[in-house]
Amino acid sequence: MTDVALFRWGLVGASDIADTRVIPAIRALGQRISAVSSGSGYHADDFAARNGIPSVHTDLAELLARDDIDGVYISSVNERHLDQAKAAATAGKHVLCEKPIAVTVSDASAMTDFCRDRGVTLAINHHLPAMETHRKIRELVASGAIGRPLSVAIRNTGLLPEHLAGWRLGSGPGAGIVLDIATHDASVTEHLLGLRPVEVAAVTVAHGERPSESADTSVAVVRYENDVIASFHDSYATPFARSLAEVHGTAGSIRAPEIMTPDPIGEVSLVDARGERRVDVEDRGNAYERTIRAFVAASGGEGAPIVDGETATRALSVATAIQTSSRSGERVRL
Ligand SMILES: NC(=O)C1=CN([C@@H]2O[C@H](COP(=O)(O)OP(=O)(O)OC[C@H]3O[C@@H](n4cnc5c(N)ncnc54)[C@H](OP(=O)(O)O)[C@@H]3O)[C@@H](O)[C@H]2O)C=CC1
Ligand SMILES: O=C1CO[C@H](CO)[C@@H](O)[C@@H]1O
C-alpha cells in the first residue's frame, strides 16, 4: 500500500491554481513540497514565501536534478506543458500536469507516449470527474436509471475573474475559452457516459464586455458513440449564467445545477415517471485531493489516475475540433 503522505513535490509554475487549490490539497494530504521553479524569480520568491516552500529555482533543470522530488505538478501556461512534462519524465519524475494537457493533439499524444516510454505516471488535473456529484451521475447513467442515454447539455458559463483574464484573453497558442473550458466539458461528458466523442460542429465568438483576442464564448455540438448528442455552451462573458449539467435518456433525465465548479457544490436531481427527486450526494470531498491521491497511488503502482494522458488527449481533440469547426464552418470528425 502506497503511503500517499510520503510523496515529495516539485512545483513547475508559480500559478494561481497552485496557490489557491493544489497547494492546499497537497498539504491536506500531508505531503511535502520541496521546491518551486518559475521563470520569474521575484514573483516566485513571493509565491514560495507565502506558501512556505523552502526552495526556488529559476532553472527547471536544477529543480529536476533534486533527489528530494518524486513528482512534479505543472501549472504553467498551456503552451509550456509539453516541454516541461518531457523534461520531468526524462529526469524520472512522475507528472501531474494541468489541463489542457497541451495545445495540439499531436503534442498531447507525444507527452503521453513520452511519459509511458520513460516509465513515469502521467495524470492530468481535469478535476471534475473526481467530484462526487459527477461520480453519482455516472453511476445513475450506468445503472440504467435514465434508460438509454440520448443527450447531454453542459453549460459552463459565468464571468472570468479579472485576475485570471491575462493570457486567457490573449492571442497565444494556449489562449481562449475553448482550450480552457471545453476541455473540461469533454472530460466530464466522456466520464458521465463512458462513451467516446466522434464528431464536432461549433461556433465561437469574442463578444464579451472585455476586449479579447481569442474566443470568450463557444457553443458546440458533439456527437458521441451510440449517437448520443452533447451540447457544450461555454462563456467567460455572462456574469449571471450559472453552470449546469444535464443528461437525458429514454426513461429519465438528470439535472445538476452548479456542478461544473472547483468547489464540491451543486445538486443532482432525477426526473422520471415517478416525478422529480433529489439524489443524495454523501461524501462530497475535495476533487483536487482525490485527483492527487489517485495520481500518487498510481505512481506507486496502485490503481490508475482519474484522468490519464489518453483521456485528456481525447478531451483536447474535442476542443481543437471546436476551433477548427468554428473557423471552417464544417463538421469535424475525430
Ligand atoms: N484544473 C483546474 O481547476 C484549473 C486549471 N488551470 C490550469 O492551470 C494552468 C495555470 O493557470 P492559472 O493558475 O490561471 O495561471 P496563472 O496565470 O496564475 O499562472 C501561469 C503562469 O504565469 C506566470 N505568472 C503568474 N503570475 C505571475 C506574476 N505575478 N508575475 C510573473 N509571472 C506570473 C507564472 O509563470 P512561471 O511558470 O514562469 O512561474 C505561472 O506559471 C493552466 O494550464 C490552466 O488551464 C487553471 C485554473 C483552474
Ligand atoms: O480550469 C479552469 C476552471 O475555471 C476557471 C474560470 O473560473 C478557468 O478559467 C480555469 O482555467
mmCIF file with all atom_site columns, C-alpha atoms in Angstrom, residues 113-304:
data_model
loop_
_atom_site.group_PDB
_atom_site.id
_atom_site.type_symbol
_atom_site.label_atom_id
_atom_site.label_alt_id
_atom_site.label_comp_id
_atom_site.label_asym_id
_atom_site.label_entity_id
_atom_site.label_seq_id
_atom_site.pdbx_PDB_ins_code
_atom_site.Cartn_x
_atom_site.Cartn_y
_atom_site.Cartn_z
_atom_site.occupancy
_atom_site.B_iso_or_equiv
_atom_site.pdbx_formal_charge
_atom_site.auth_seq_id
_atom_site.auth_comp_id
_atom_site.auth_asym_id
_atom_site.auth_atom_id
_atom_site.pdbx_PDB_model_num
ATOM 1   C CA . ASP A 1 113 ? 3.884   8.391  -25.192 1.00 0.00 ? 113 ASP A CA 1
ATOM 2   C CA . PHE A 1 114 ? 6.996   10.039 -23.774 1.00 0.00 ? 114 PHE A CA 1
ATOM 3   C CA . CYS A 1 115 ? 5.892   9.553  -20.145 1.00 0.00 ? 115 CYS A CA 1
ATOM 4   C CA . ARG A 1 116 ? 4.877   5.945  -20.828 1.00 0.00 ? 116 ARG A CA 1
ATOM 5   C CA . ASP A 1 117 ? 8.223   5.202  -22.510 1.00 0.00 ? 117 ASP A CA 1
ATOM 6   C CA . ARG A 1 118 ? 10.141  6.716  -19.572 1.00 0.00 ? 118 ARG A CA 1
ATOM 7   C CA . GLY A 1 119 ? 8.086   4.667  -17.083 1.00 0.00 ? 119 GLY A CA 1
ATOM 8   C CA . VAL A 1 120 ? 6.629   7.651  -15.221 1.00 0.00 ? 120 VAL A CA 1
ATOM 9   C CA . THR A 1 121 ? 2.971   8.171  -14.346 1.00 0.00 ? 121 THR A CA 1
ATOM 10  C CA . LEU A 1 122 ? 1.177   10.980 -16.178 1.00 0.00 ? 122 LEU A CA 1
ATOM 11  C CA . ALA A 1 123 ? -2.107  12.393 -14.865 1.00 0.00 ? 123 ALA A CA 1
ATOM 12  C CA . ILE A 1 124 ? -3.972  15.499 -15.987 1.00 0.00 ? 124 ILE A CA 1
ATOM 13  C CA . ASN A 1 125 ? -5.734  17.713 -13.455 1.00 0.00 ? 125 ASN A CA 1
ATOM 14  C CA . HIS A 1 126 ? -9.200  17.652 -15.016 1.00 0.00 ? 126 HIS A CA 1
ATOM 15  C CA . HIS A 1 127 ? -10.647 17.762 -11.521 1.00 0.00 ? 127 HIS A CA 1
ATOM 16  C CA . LEU A 1 128 ? -14.371 17.486 -12.342 1.00 0.00 ? 128 LEU A CA 1
ATOM 17  C CA . PRO A 1 129 ? -14.556 13.705 -12.894 1.00 0.00 ? 129 PRO A CA 1
ATOM 18  C CA . ALA A 1 130 ? -13.229 13.404 -9.313  1.00 0.00 ? 130 ALA A CA 1
ATOM 19  C CA . MET A 1 131 ? -16.283 15.215 -7.931  1.00 0.00 ? 131 MET A CA 1
ATOM 20  C CA . GLU A 1 132 ? -18.771 13.052 -6.035  1.00 0.00 ? 132 GLU A CA 1
ATOM 21  C CA . THR A 1 133 ? -21.676 14.748 -7.877  1.00 0.00 ? 133 THR A CA 1
ATOM 22  C CA . HIS A 1 134 ? -20.177 13.614 -11.204 1.00 0.00 ? 134 HIS A CA 1
ATOM 23  C CA . ARG A 1 135 ? -19.471 10.082 -9.904  1.00 0.00 ? 135 ARG A CA 1
ATOM 24  C CA . LYS A 1 136 ? -23.087 9.858  -8.759  1.00 0.00 ? 136 LYS A CA 1
ATOM 25  C CA . ILE A 1 137 ? -24.410 10.843 -12.205 1.00 0.00 ? 137 ILE A CA 1
ATOM 26  C CA . ARG A 1 138 ? -22.107 8.345  -13.896 1.00 0.00 ? 138 ARG A CA 1
ATOM 27  C CA . GLU A 1 139 ? -23.453 5.648  -11.539 1.00 0.00 ? 139 GLU A CA 1
ATOM 28  C CA . LEU A 1 140 ? -27.079 6.613  -12.327 1.00 0.00 ? 140 LEU A CA 1
ATOM 29  C CA . VAL A 1 141 ? -26.427 6.510  -16.081 1.00 0.00 ? 141 VAL A CA 1
ATOM 30  C CA . ALA A 1 142 ? -24.572 3.181  -15.865 1.00 0.00 ? 142 ALA A CA 1
ATOM 31  C CA . SER A 1 143 ? -27.320 1.646  -13.712 1.00 0.00 ? 143 SER A CA 1
ATOM 32  C CA . GLY A 1 144 ? -29.949 2.412  -16.374 1.00 0.00 ? 144 GLY A CA 1
ATOM 33  C CA . ALA A 1 145 ? -31.789 4.977  -14.200 1.00 0.00 ? 145 ALA A CA 1
ATOM 34  C CA . ILE A 1 146 ? -32.486 7.171  -17.253 1.00 0.00 ? 146 ILE A CA 1
ATOM 35  C CA . GLY A 1 147 ? -32.846 4.327  -19.754 1.00 0.00 ? 147 GLY A CA 1
ATOM 36  C CA . ARG A 1 148 ? -30.807 4.705  -22.938 1.00 0.00 ? 148 ARG A CA 1
ATOM 37  C CA . PRO A 1 149 ? -28.816 7.968  -22.809 1.00 0.00 ? 149 PRO A CA 1
ATOM 38  C CA . LEU A 1 150 ? -29.686 10.263 -25.723 1.00 0.00 ? 150 LEU A CA 1
ATOM 39  C CA . SER A 1 151 ? -28.235 13.675 -24.952 1.00 0.00 ? 151 SER A CA 1
ATOM 40  C CA . VAL A 1 152 ? -26.079 15.750 -22.621 1.00 0.00 ? 152 VAL A CA 1
ATOM 41  C CA . ALA A 1 153 ? -26.233 19.515 -22.099 1.00 0.00 ? 153 ALA A CA 1
ATOM 42  C CA . ILE A 1 154 ? -23.339 21.245 -20.388 1.00 0.00 ? 154 ILE A CA 1
ATOM 43  C CA . ARG A 1 155 ? -23.422 24.940 -19.599 1.00 0.00 ? 155 ARG A CA 1
ATOM 44  C CA . ASN A 1 156 ? -20.035 26.052 -18.298 1.00 0.00 ? 156 ASN A CA 1
ATOM 45  C CA . THR A 1 157 ? -20.706 29.751 -18.112 1.00 0.00 ? 157 THR A CA 1
ATOM 46  C CA . GLY A 1 158 ? -20.014 32.677 -15.809 1.00 0.00 ? 158 GLY A CA 1
ATOM 47  C CA . LEU A 1 159 ? -17.672 35.637 -15.659 1.00 0.00 ? 159 LEU A CA 1
ATOM 48  C CA . LEU A 1 160 ? -13.934 35.037 -15.906 1.00 0.00 ? 160 LEU A CA 1
ATOM 49  C CA . PRO A 1 161 ? -12.444 36.661 -12.784 1.00 0.00 ? 161 PRO A CA 1
ATOM 50  C CA . GLU A 1 162 ? -10.344 39.737 -13.623 1.00 0.00 ? 162 GLU A CA 1
ATOM 51  C CA . HIS A 1 163 ? -7.165  38.269 -12.064 1.00 0.00 ? 163 HIS A CA 1
ATOM 52  C CA . LEU A 1 164 ? -7.375  35.259 -14.440 1.00 0.00 ? 164 LEU A CA 1
ATOM 53  C CA . ALA A 1 165 ? -8.040  37.285 -17.583 1.00 0.00 ? 165 ALA A CA 1
ATOM 54  C CA . GLY A 1 166 ? -4.354  37.806 -18.686 1.00 0.00 ? 166 GLY A CA 1
ATOM 55  C CA . TRP A 1 167 ? -3.174  35.090 -21.089 1.00 0.00 ? 167 TRP A CA 1
ATOM 56  C CA . ARG A 1 168 ? -6.677  33.547 -21.444 1.00 0.00 ? 168 ARG A CA 1
ATOM 57  C CA . LEU A 1 169 ? -7.885  36.583 -23.421 1.00 0.00 ? 169 LEU A CA 1
ATOM 58  C CA . GLY A 1 170 ? -4.639  36.974 -25.405 1.00 0.00 ? 170 GLY A CA 1
ATOM 59  C CA . SER A 1 171 ? -3.712  35.588 -28.798 1.00 0.00 ? 171 SER A CA 1
ATOM 60  C CA . GLY A 1 172 ? -1.150  32.952 -27.753 1.00 0.00 ? 172 GLY A CA 1
ATOM 61  C CA . PRO A 1 173 ? -1.491  29.287 -28.739 1.00 0.00 ? 173 PRO A CA 1
ATOM 62  C CA . GLY A 1 174 ? -2.878  28.402 -25.287 1.00 0.00 ? 174 GLY A CA 1
ATOM 63  C CA . ALA A 1 175 ? -5.395  31.258 -25.097 1.00 0.00 ? 175 ALA A CA 1
ATOM 64  C CA . GLY A 1 176 ? -9.177  31.269 -25.334 1.00 0.00 ? 176 GLY A CA 1
ATOM 65  C CA . ILE A 1 177 ? -12.164 29.626 -23.735 1.00 0.00 ? 177 ILE A CA 1
ATOM 66  C CA . VAL A 1 178 ? -12.145 26.531 -25.916 1.00 0.00 ? 178 VAL A CA 1
ATOM 67  C CA . LEU A 1 179 ? -8.856  25.051 -24.681 1.00 0.00 ? 179 LEU A CA 1
ATOM 68  C CA . ASP A 1 180 ? -9.591  26.324 -21.180 1.00 0.00 ? 180 ASP A CA 1
ATOM 69  C CA . ILE A 1 181 ? -13.177 25.225 -20.623 1.00 0.00 ? 181 ILE A CA 1
ATOM 70  C CA . ALA A 1 182 ? -14.442 22.989 -23.451 1.00 0.00 ? 182 ALA A CA 1
ATOM 71  C CA . THR A 1 183 ? -11.692 20.520 -22.472 1.00 0.00 ? 183 THR A CA 1
ATOM 72  C CA . HIS A 1 184 ? -13.367 20.283 -19.049 1.00 0.00 ? 184 HIS A CA 1
ATOM 73  C CA . ASP A 1 185 ? -16.767 19.679 -20.704 1.00 0.00 ? 185 ASP A CA 1
ATOM 74  C CA . ALA A 1 186 ? -15.286 16.889 -22.818 1.00 0.00 ? 186 ALA A CA 1
ATOM 75  C CA . SER A 1 187 ? -13.535 15.247 -19.858 1.00 0.00 ? 187 SER A CA 1
ATOM 76  C CA . VAL A 1 188 ? -16.831 15.370 -17.941 1.00 0.00 ? 188 VAL A CA 1
ATOM 77  C CA . THR A 1 189 ? -19.031 14.051 -20.756 1.00 0.00 ? 189 THR A CA 1
ATOM 78  C CA . GLU A 1 190 ? -16.773 11.099 -21.573 1.00 0.00 ? 190 GLU A CA 1
ATOM 79  C CA . HIS A 1 191 ? -16.721 10.242 -17.856 1.00 0.00 ? 191 HIS A CA 1
ATOM 80  C CA . LEU A 1 192 ? -20.509 10.540 -17.403 1.00 0.00 ? 192 LEU A CA 1
ATOM 81  C CA . LEU A 1 193 ? -21.387 8.474  -20.462 1.00 0.00 ? 193 LEU A CA 1
ATOM 82  C CA . GLY A 1 194 ? -18.427 6.100  -20.719 1.00 0.00 ? 194 GLY A CA 1
ATOM 83  C CA . LEU A 1 195 ? -18.503 6.862  -24.452 1.00 0.00 ? 195 LEU A CA 1
ATOM 84  C CA . ARG A 1 196 ? -16.006 8.466  -26.838 1.00 0.00 ? 196 ARG A CA 1
ATOM 85  C CA . PRO A 1 197 ? -16.509 11.564 -28.967 1.00 0.00 ? 197 PRO A CA 1
ATOM 86  C CA . VAL A 1 198 ? -16.987 11.068 -32.704 1.00 0.00 ? 198 VAL A CA 1
ATOM 87  C CA . GLU A 1 199 ? -17.823 14.383 -34.404 1.00 0.00 ? 199 GLU A CA 1
ATOM 88  C CA . VAL A 1 200 ? -17.988 18.132 -33.643 1.00 0.00 ? 200 VAL A CA 1
ATOM 89  C CA . ALA A 1 201 ? -19.702 21.237 -35.055 1.00 0.00 ? 201 ALA A CA 1
ATOM 90  C CA . ALA A 1 202 ? -19.232 24.612 -33.372 1.00 0.00 ? 202 ALA A CA 1
ATOM 91  C CA . VAL A 1 203 ? -19.396 28.393 -33.423 1.00 0.00 ? 203 VAL A CA 1
ATOM 92  C CA . THR A 1 204 ? -17.091 30.513 -31.267 1.00 0.00 ? 204 THR A CA 1
ATOM 93  C CA . VAL A 1 205 ? -17.059 34.286 -30.834 1.00 0.00 ? 205 VAL A CA 1
ATOM 94  C CA . ALA A 1 206 ? -15.426 37.042 -28.770 1.00 0.00 ? 206 ALA A CA 1
ATOM 95  C CA . HIS A 1 207 ? -18.375 39.214 -27.757 1.00 0.00 ? 207 HIS A CA 1
ATOM 96  C CA . GLY A 1 208 ? -17.988 39.985 -24.044 1.00 0.00 ? 208 GLY A CA 1
ATOM 97  C CA . GLU A 1 209 ? -17.558 43.374 -22.388 1.00 0.00 ? 209 GLU A CA 1
ATOM 98  C CA . ARG A 1 210 ? -13.815 42.768 -22.033 1.00 0.00 ? 210 ARG A CA 1
ATOM 99  C CA . PRO A 1 211 ? -11.691 43.016 -25.191 1.00 0.00 ? 211 PRO A CA 1
ATOM 100 C CA . SER A 1 212 ? -10.414 39.548 -26.113 1.00 0.00 ? 212 SER A CA 1
ATOM 101 C CA . GLU A 1 213 ? -8.076  38.455 -28.892 1.00 0.00 ? 213 GLU A CA 1
ATOM 102 C CA . SER A 1 214 ? -9.435  34.909 -28.735 1.00 0.00 ? 214 SER A CA 1
ATOM 103 C CA . ALA A 1 215 ? -12.893 33.418 -28.307 1.00 0.00 ? 215 ALA A CA 1
ATOM 104 C CA . ASP A 1 216 ? -14.593 34.164 -24.986 1.00 0.00 ? 216 ASP A CA 1
ATOM 105 C CA . THR A 1 217 ? -17.735 32.156 -25.846 1.00 0.00 ? 217 THR A CA 1
ATOM 106 C CA . SER A 1 218 ? -18.292 28.857 -27.616 1.00 0.00 ? 218 SER A CA 1
ATOM 107 C CA . VAL A 1 219 ? -21.316 26.728 -28.429 1.00 0.00 ? 219 VAL A CA 1
ATOM 108 C CA . ALA A 1 220 ? -20.530 23.264 -29.724 1.00 0.00 ? 220 ALA A CA 1
ATOM 109 C CA . VAL A 1 221 ? -22.430 20.113 -30.609 1.00 0.00 ? 221 VAL A CA 1
ATOM 110 C CA . VAL A 1 222 ? -20.506 16.895 -30.069 1.00 0.00 ? 222 VAL A CA 1
ATOM 111 C CA . ARG A 1 223 ? -21.734 13.515 -31.273 1.00 0.00 ? 223 ARG A CA 1
ATOM 112 C CA . TYR A 1 224 ? -20.592 10.624 -29.072 1.00 0.00 ? 224 TYR A CA 1
ATOM 113 C CA . GLU A 1 225 ? -20.669 6.883  -29.754 1.00 0.00 ? 225 GLU A CA 1
ATOM 114 C CA . ASN A 1 226 ? -24.209 5.436  -29.963 1.00 0.00 ? 226 ASN A CA 1
ATOM 115 C CA . ASP A 1 227 ? -25.343 8.784  -31.458 1.00 0.00 ? 227 ASP A CA 1
ATOM 116 C CA . VAL A 1 228 ? -25.526 10.464 -28.055 1.00 0.00 ? 228 VAL A CA 1
ATOM 117 C CA . ILE A 1 229 ? -25.538 14.207 -28.752 1.00 0.00 ? 229 ILE A CA 1
ATOM 118 C CA . ALA A 1 230 ? -23.916 16.702 -26.374 1.00 0.00 ? 230 ALA A CA 1
ATOM 119 C CA . SER A 1 231 ? -24.051 20.482 -26.344 1.00 0.00 ? 231 SER A CA 1
ATOM 120 C CA . PHE A 1 232 ? -21.289 22.484 -24.684 1.00 0.00 ? 232 PHE A CA 1
ATOM 121 C CA . HIS A 1 233 ? -22.064 26.146 -24.021 1.00 0.00 ? 233 HIS A CA 1
ATOM 122 C CA . ASP A 1 234 ? -19.040 27.910 -22.552 1.00 0.00 ? 234 ASP A CA 1
ATOM 123 C CA . SER A 1 235 ? -18.671 31.573 -21.775 1.00 0.00 ? 235 SER A CA 1
ATOM 124 C CA . TYR A 1 236 ? -16.348 33.870 -19.853 1.00 0.00 ? 236 TYR A CA 1
ATOM 125 C CA . ALA A 1 237 ? -18.687 36.776 -20.513 1.00 0.00 ? 237 ALA A CA 1
ATOM 126 C CA . THR A 1 238 ? -22.002 36.052 -18.781 1.00 0.00 ? 238 THR A CA 1
ATOM 127 C CA . PRO A 1 239 ? -21.839 37.022 -15.079 1.00 0.00 ? 239 PRO A CA 1
ATOM 128 C CA . PHE A 1 240 ? -25.261 35.636 -14.166 1.00 0.00 ? 240 PHE A CA 1
ATOM 129 C CA . ALA A 1 241 ? -25.327 32.392 -16.178 1.00 0.00 ? 241 ALA A CA 1
ATOM 130 C CA . ARG A 1 242 ? -24.675 29.611 -13.704 1.00 0.00 ? 242 ARG A CA 1
ATOM 131 C CA . SER A 1 243 ? -23.248 26.259 -14.685 1.00 0.00 ? 243 SER A CA 1
ATOM 132 C CA . LEU A 1 244 ? -25.458 23.264 -15.353 1.00 0.00 ? 244 LEU A CA 1
ATOM 133 C CA . ALA A 1 245 ? -25.093 19.674 -16.487 1.00 0.00 ? 245 ALA A CA 1
ATOM 134 C CA . GLU A 1 246 ? -27.995 17.568 -17.745 1.00 0.00 ? 246 GLU A CA 1
ATOM 135 C CA . VAL A 1 247 ? -28.185 14.016 -19.076 1.00 0.00 ? 247 VAL A CA 1
ATOM 136 C CA . HIS A 1 248 ? -31.388 12.945 -20.825 1.00 0.00 ? 248 HIS A CA 1
ATOM 137 C CA . GLY A 1 249 ? -32.421 9.401  -21.617 1.00 0.00 ? 249 GLY A CA 1
ATOM 138 C CA . THR A 1 250 ? -35.382 7.370  -22.843 1.00 0.00 ? 250 THR A CA 1
ATOM 139 C CA . ALA A 1 251 ? -36.638 6.739  -19.287 1.00 0.00 ? 251 ALA A CA 1
ATOM 140 C CA . GLY A 1 252 ? -35.467 9.749  -17.285 1.00 0.00 ? 252 GLY A CA 1
ATOM 141 C CA . SER A 1 253 ? -33.407 12.908 -17.030 1.00 0.00 ? 253 SER A CA 1
ATOM 142 C CA . ILE A 1 254 ? -30.701 14.040 -14.643 1.00 0.00 ? 254 ILE A CA 1
ATOM 143 C CA . ARG A 1 255 ? -30.394 17.718 -13.854 1.00 0.00 ? 255 ARG A CA 1
ATOM 144 C CA . ALA A 1 256 ? -27.368 19.027 -11.947 1.00 0.00 ? 256 ALA A CA 1
ATOM 145 C CA . PRO A 1 257 ? -27.021 22.783 -11.420 1.00 0.00 ? 257 PRO A CA 1
ATOM 146 C CA . GLU A 1 258 ? -23.633 24.260 -10.440 1.00 0.00 ? 258 GLU A CA 1
ATOM 147 C CA . ILE A 1 259 ? -21.560 21.094 -10.580 1.00 0.00 ? 259 ILE A CA 1
ATOM 148 C CA . MET A 1 260 ? -19.014 22.490 -13.087 1.00 0.00 ? 260 MET A CA 1
ATOM 149 C CA . THR A 1 261 ? -17.047 24.323 -10.397 1.00 0.00 ? 261 THR A CA 1
ATOM 150 C CA . PRO A 1 262 ? -13.808 23.937 -8.404  1.00 0.00 ? 262 PRO A CA 1
ATOM 151 C CA . ASP A 1 263 ? -15.776 23.620 -5.142  1.00 0.00 ? 263 ASP A CA 1
ATOM 152 C CA . PRO A 1 264 ? -17.732 20.442 -4.339  1.00 0.00 ? 264 PRO A CA 1
ATOM 153 C CA . ILE A 1 265 ? -21.107 22.195 -4.559  1.00 0.00 ? 265 ILE A CA 1
ATOM 154 C CA . GLY A 1 266 ? -24.233 21.747 -6.688  1.00 0.00 ? 266 GLY A CA 1
ATOM 155 C CA . GLU A 1 267 ? -27.131 19.341 -6.602  1.00 0.00 ? 267 GLU A CA 1
ATOM 156 C CA . VAL A 1 268 ? -28.237 16.298 -8.563  1.00 0.00 ? 268 VAL A CA 1
ATOM 157 C CA . SER A 1 269 ? -31.909 15.540 -9.336  1.00 0.00 ? 269 SER A CA 1
ATOM 158 C CA . LEU A 1 270 ? -33.504 12.655 -11.186 1.00 0.00 ? 270 LEU A CA 1
ATOM 159 C CA . VAL A 1 271 ? -36.773 13.132 -13.102 1.00 0.00 ? 271 VAL A CA 1
ATOM 160 C CA . ASP A 1 272 ? -38.660 10.100 -14.384 1.00 0.00 ? 272 ASP A CA 1
ATOM 161 C CA . ALA A 1 273 ? -42.177 8.636  -14.485 1.00 0.00 ? 273 ALA A CA 1
ATOM 162 C CA . ARG A 1 274 ? -42.236 8.745  -10.651 1.00 0.00 ? 274 ARG A CA 1
ATOM 163 C CA . GLY A 1 275 ? -41.621 12.506 -10.612 1.00 0.00 ? 275 GLY A CA 1
ATOM 164 C CA . GLU A 1 276 ? -38.590 14.586 -9.611  1.00 0.00 ? 276 GLU A CA 1
ATOM 165 C CA . ARG A 1 277 ? -36.420 13.795 -6.581  1.00 0.00 ? 277 ARG A CA 1
ATOM 166 C CA . ARG A 1 278 ? -33.102 14.957 -5.168  1.00 0.00 ? 278 ARG A CA 1
ATOM 167 C CA . VAL A 1 279 ? -30.300 12.378 -5.322  1.00 0.00 ? 279 VAL A CA 1
ATOM 168 C CA . ASP A 1 280 ? -28.204 12.111 -2.132  1.00 0.00 ? 280 ASP A CA 1
ATOM 169 C CA . VAL A 1 281 ? -24.550 13.043 -2.615  1.00 0.00 ? 281 VAL A CA 1
ATOM 170 C CA . GLU A 1 282 ? -22.965 11.795 0.593   1.00 0.00 ? 282 GLU A CA 1
ATOM 171 C CA . ASP A 1 283 ? -19.200 12.218 0.707   1.00 0.00 ? 283 ASP A CA 1
ATOM 172 C CA . ARG A 1 284 ? -18.521 15.353 -1.364  1.00 0.00 ? 284 ARG A CA 1
ATOM 173 C CA . GLY A 1 285 ? -14.803 15.561 -0.557  1.00 0.00 ? 285 GLY A CA 1
ATOM 174 C CA . ASN A 1 286 ? -12.287 17.720 -2.424  1.00 0.00 ? 286 ASN A CA 1
ATOM 175 C CA . ALA A 1 287 ? -11.766 16.903 -6.106  1.00 0.00 ? 287 ALA A CA 1
ATOM 176 C CA . TYR A 1 288 ? -8.159  18.157 -6.150  1.00 0.00 ? 288 TYR A CA 1
ATOM 177 C CA . GLU A 1 289 ? -7.228  15.952 -3.192  1.00 0.00 ? 289 GLU A CA 1
ATOM 178 C CA . ARG A 1 290 ? -8.864  12.954 -4.859  1.00 0.00 ? 290 ARG A CA 1
ATOM 179 C CA . THR A 1 291 ? -7.035  13.616 -8.112  1.00 0.00 ? 291 THR A CA 1
ATOM 180 C CA . ILE A 1 292 ? -3.701  13.916 -6.293  1.00 0.00 ? 292 ILE A CA 1
ATOM 181 C CA . ARG A 1 293 ? -4.327  10.828 -4.158  1.00 0.00 ? 293 ARG A CA 1
ATOM 182 C CA . ALA A 1 294 ? -5.104  8.705  -7.238  1.00 0.00 ? 294 ALA A CA 1
ATOM 183 C CA . PHE A 1 295 ? -2.060  10.092 -9.093  1.00 0.00 ? 295 PHE A CA 1
ATOM 184 C CA . VAL A 1 296 ? 0.318   9.364  -6.200  1.00 0.00 ? 296 VAL A CA 1
ATOM 185 C CA . ALA A 1 297 ? -1.108  5.867  -5.716  1.00 0.00 ? 297 ALA A CA 1
ATOM 186 C CA . ALA A 1 298 ? -0.742  5.187  -9.466  1.00 0.00 ? 298 ALA A CA 1
ATOM 187 C CA . SER A 1 299 ? 2.867   6.396  -9.351  1.00 0.00 ? 299 SER A CA 1
ATOM 188 C CA . GLY A 1 300 ? 3.435   3.746  -6.656  1.00 0.00 ? 300 GLY A CA 1
ATOM 189 C CA . GLY A 1 301 ? 1.894   1.079  -8.906  1.00 0.00 ? 301 GLY A CA 1
ATOM 190 C CA . GLU A 1 302 ? -1.600  1.087  -7.377  1.00 0.00 ? 302 GLU A CA 1
ATOM 191 C CA . GLY A 1 303 ? -4.650  1.872  -9.487  1.00 0.00 ? 303 GLY A CA 1
ATOM 192 C CA . ALA A 1 304 ? -4.771  4.493  -12.209 1.00 0.00 ? 304 ALA A CA 1
#
